[in-house]
């Protein structure tokens, strides 16, 4: 995709990313240079991606969540993220349009990629989110969502599903758009330090 190994972005990829993300041409070129510096091959491996997340969460374990995020953005399933996949990931996790974000969130929760979400898949992602919340902060959570099981059950209840039901993409997006409470429960709010790091990288 584009001239991933040369020092500059192809015009085609640049136009594509400008129209599909919030980033300007100058920002994308800066991102690209730092991307190549860290990943001279033009690709980020799963291990490197997990390392980036680990540096953001020194007091918790983001490995599982990072693995799911990586899976959701590795659109061609080749085990690496190229520059385009990486930028789309940054865009969606730090401020994409609501519909785009929800389509991505659905893909994140659809662990086996079969087009629907099960109760177990919700629990799997919620568990990975809990691993990133420092133990002290977990103590401050409301009683009905202070364990992964309780939080997953609360989400499932909002959708009005029986245990062995499934949620389709349309239902998922509609449910979240109709109910801000679900949105809060399904996402991990990136701590301020991640946002600060992203800003630093952009400069």
C-alpha positions as a printed NumPy array, in Angstrom:
array([[  0.   ,   0.   ,   0.   ],
       [  1.808,   3.138,  -1.168],
       [  5.576,   3.518,  -1.073],
       [  5.892,   2.044,   2.38 ],
       [  9.655,   1.646,   2.167],
       [ 10.611,   4.951,   0.567],
       [ 10.959,   8.18 ,   2.511],
       [  7.774,   9.747,   1.201],
       [  4.115,   8.87 ,   0.975],
       [  2.588,   8.12 ,  -2.396],
       [  0.154,  10.811,  -3.581],
       [ -2.618,   8.233,  -3.827],
       [ -2.205,   7.048,  -0.216],
       [ -1.887,  10.624,   1.028],
       [ -5.169,  11.633,  -0.644],
       [ -6.873,   8.489,   0.654],
       [ -5.799,   9.161,   4.26 ],
       [ -6.629,  12.878,   4.073],
       [-10.182,  12.128,   2.958],
       [-10.733,   9.297,   5.45 ],
       [ -9.133,  10.719,   8.596],
       [ -8.958,  14.062,  10.373],
       [ -5.222,  14.487,   9.707],
       [ -3.665,  17.152,   7.462],
       [ -1.015,  16.484,   4.823],
       [  1.714,  17.951,   7.057],
       [  0.645,  15.766,  10.003],
       [  0.529,  12.621,   7.851],
       [  4.017,  13.256,   6.456],
       [  5.371,  13.801,   9.997],
       [  3.647,  10.621,  11.209],
       [  5.086,   8.734,   8.265],
       [  8.674,   9.784,   9.005],
       [  8.38 ,   8.732,  12.663],
       [  6.627,   5.498,  11.599],
       [  9.538,   4.604,   9.295],
       [ 12.05 ,   5.472,  12.014],
       [ 10.401,   3.038,  14.437],
       [  9.479,   0.467,  11.749],
       [ 12.022,   0.618,   8.906],
       [ 10.27 ,  -2.271,   7.123],
       [  7.119,  -0.15 ,   6.797],
       [  5.163,  -2.635,   8.946],
       [  4.327,  -2.921,  12.658],
       [  4.23 ,  -6.447,  14.047],
       [  1.792,  -7.576,  16.713],
       [  4.647,  -7.668,  19.277],
       [  5.672,  -4.078,  18.454],
       [  2.059,  -2.941,  18.704],
       [  1.713,  -4.619,  22.103],
       [  4.947,  -2.88 ,  23.16 ],
       [  3.48 ,   0.518,  22.232],
       [  0.416,  -0.186,  24.389],
       [  2.573,  -1.493,  27.255],
       [  4.465,   1.811,  27.352],
       [  1.146,   3.646,  27.766],
       [  0.013,   1.455,  30.677],
       [  2.973,   0.846,  32.992],
       [  0.702,   0.004,  35.959],
       [ -1.585,  -2.452,  34.189],
       [ -1.582,  -5.225,  31.577],
       [ -2.848,  -4.082,  28.17 ],
       [ -1.524,  -7.114,  26.222],
       [ -4.879,  -8.798,  25.646],
       [ -6.653,  -5.569,  24.674],
       [ -3.776,  -4.562,  22.368],
       [ -4.066,  -7.973,  20.698],
       [ -7.772,  -7.431,  20.012],
       [ -7.198,  -3.861,  18.772],
       [ -4.426,  -5.143,  16.495],
       [ -6.725,  -7.862,  15.106],
       [ -9.462,  -5.315,  14.401],
       [ -7.102,  -3.11 ,  12.354],
       [ -5.121,  -5.804,  10.554],
       [ -7.614,  -5.629,   7.715],
       [ -5.753,  -8.009,   5.391],
       [ -4.93 , -10.459,   8.237],
       [ -1.213, -10.614,   7.412],
       [ -0.086, -10.262,  11.045],
       [  1.274,  -6.737,  10.565],
       [ -0.093,  -3.209,  10.286],
       [  1.113,  -1.065,   7.404],
       [  1.083,   2.724,   7.572],
       [ -2.485,   3.057,   6.313],
       [ -3.854,   0.541,   8.838],
       [ -1.833,   2.25 ,  11.596],
       [ -3.158,   5.744,  10.79 ],
       [ -6.753,   4.501,  10.526],
       [ -6.264,   2.873,  13.944],
       [ -4.999,   6.123,  15.454],
       [ -7.785,   8.103,  13.859],
       [-10.568,   5.82 ,  15.061],
       [ -9.249,   5.328,  18.581],
       [ -8.564,   9.01 ,  19.166],
       [-11.478,  10.76 ,  17.488],
       [-13.087,   9.218,  14.416],
       [-16.704,   9.951,  13.469],
       [-19.221,   8.198,  15.691],
       [-20.484,   5.788,  13.026],
       [-16.938,   4.827,  11.959],
       [-15.978,   4.321,  15.589],
       [-18.982,   2.111,  16.228],
       [-18.288,   0.002,  13.137],
       [-14.753,  -0.442,  14.438],
       [-16.02 ,  -1.226,  17.973],
       [-18.298,  -3.892,  16.503],
       [-15.296,  -5.444,  14.742],
       [-13.357,  -5.337,  18.017],
       [-16.102,  -7.219,  19.885],
       [-16.76 ,  -9.662,  17.022],
       [-13.77 , -11.75 ,  18.111],
       [-14.314, -14.669,  15.719],
       [-15.258, -12.41 ,  12.798],
       [-18.552, -14.18 ,  12.033],
       [-20.604, -10.967,  11.76 ],
       [-22.385, -11.213,  15.138],
       [-21.427, -10.673,  18.79 ],
       [-22.099, -13.258,  21.491],
       [-22.301, -12.842,  25.255],
       [-18.903, -14.594,  25.589],
       [-17.256, -12.23 ,  23.116],
       [-18.461,  -9.23 ,  25.103],
       [-17.051, -10.793,  28.267],
       [-13.704, -11.479,  26.544],
       [-13.221,  -7.847,  25.482],
       [-14.501,  -6.444,  28.786],
       [-11.974,  -8.672,  30.618],
       [ -9.168,  -7.281,  28.465],
       [-10.348,  -3.736,  29.28 ],
       [-10.36 ,  -4.549,  33.003],
       [ -6.729,  -5.686,  32.775],
       [ -5.835,  -2.107,  31.829],
       [ -7.569,  -0.513,  34.804],
       [ -5.202,  -0.221,  37.787],
       [ -6.482,  -2.22 ,  40.798],
       [ -6.92 ,   0.962,  42.865],
       [ -9.166,   2.473,  40.202],
       [-11.222,  -0.725,  39.965],
       [-12.155,  -0.252,  43.632],
       [-13.909,   3.009,  42.707],
       [-16.195,   1.447,  40.101],
       [-19.946,   1.175,  40.857],
       [-21.012,  -2.105,  42.513],
       [-22.931,  -3.315,  39.462],
       [-19.902,  -3.028,  37.144],
       [-16.858,  -3.621,  39.333],
       [-16.022,  -7.007,  37.752],
       [-15.796,  -7.97 ,  34.057],
       [-18.71 , -10.385,  34.529],
       [-20.994,  -7.711,  36.027],
       [-20.085,  -5.176,  33.369],
       [-20.605,  -7.648,  30.509],
       [-23.967,  -8.698,  31.994],
       [-24.998,  -5.04 ,  32.22 ],
       [-24.161,  -4.486,  28.528],
       [-26.048,  -7.634,  27.509],
       [-29.057,  -6.509,  29.555],
       [-29.134,  -3.133,  27.785],
       [-29.511,  -4.977,  24.473],
       [-32.343,  -7.056,  25.972],
       [-30.793, -10.342,  24.876],
       [-31.06 , -13.867,  26.276],
       [-27.79 , -15.614,  27.136],
       [-27.475, -17.54 ,  23.883],
       [-28.667, -14.709,  21.596],
       [-26.405, -12.797,  19.207],
       [-26.128,  -9.091,  18.39 ],
       [-25.865,  -8.053,  14.726],
       [-23.826,  -5.037,  13.598],
       [-26.989,  -3.004,  12.933],
       [-28.406,  -3.78 ,  16.387],
       [-25.08 ,  -2.98 ,  18.018],
       [-24.715,   0.419,  16.331],
       [-28.366,   1.368,  16.906],
       [-28.238,   0.255,  20.552],
       [-25.135,   2.276,  21.304],
       [-26.429,   5.364,  19.471],
       [-29.711,   5.16 ,  21.394],
       [-28.057,   4.652,  24.761],
       [-25.011,   6.636,  25.91 ],
       [-24.693,   4.3  ,  28.888],
       [-23.8  ,   1.375,  26.596],
       [-21.15 ,   3.503,  24.896],
       [-19.549,   4.211,  28.274],
       [-19.568,   0.515,  29.19 ],
       [-18.12 ,  -0.856,  25.945],
       [-15.179,   1.478,  25.604],
       [-11.934,   2.059,  27.367],
       [-11.382,   5.771,  27.895],
       [ -7.785,   6.369,  27.006],
       [ -6.009,   8.089,  29.863],
       [ -4.783,  11.632,  29.371],
       [ -1.189,  10.463,  29.033],
       [ -2.008,   8.61 ,  25.792],
       [ -3.584,  11.735,  24.363],
       [ -0.541,  13.773,  25.427],
       [  1.804,  11.258,  23.804],
       [ -0.162,  11.379,  20.563],
       [  0.059,  15.18 ,  20.592],
       [  3.828,  15.045,  21.213],
       [  4.293,  12.713,  18.265],
       [  2.337,  15.006,  15.999],
       [  4.57 ,  18.   ,  16.715]])
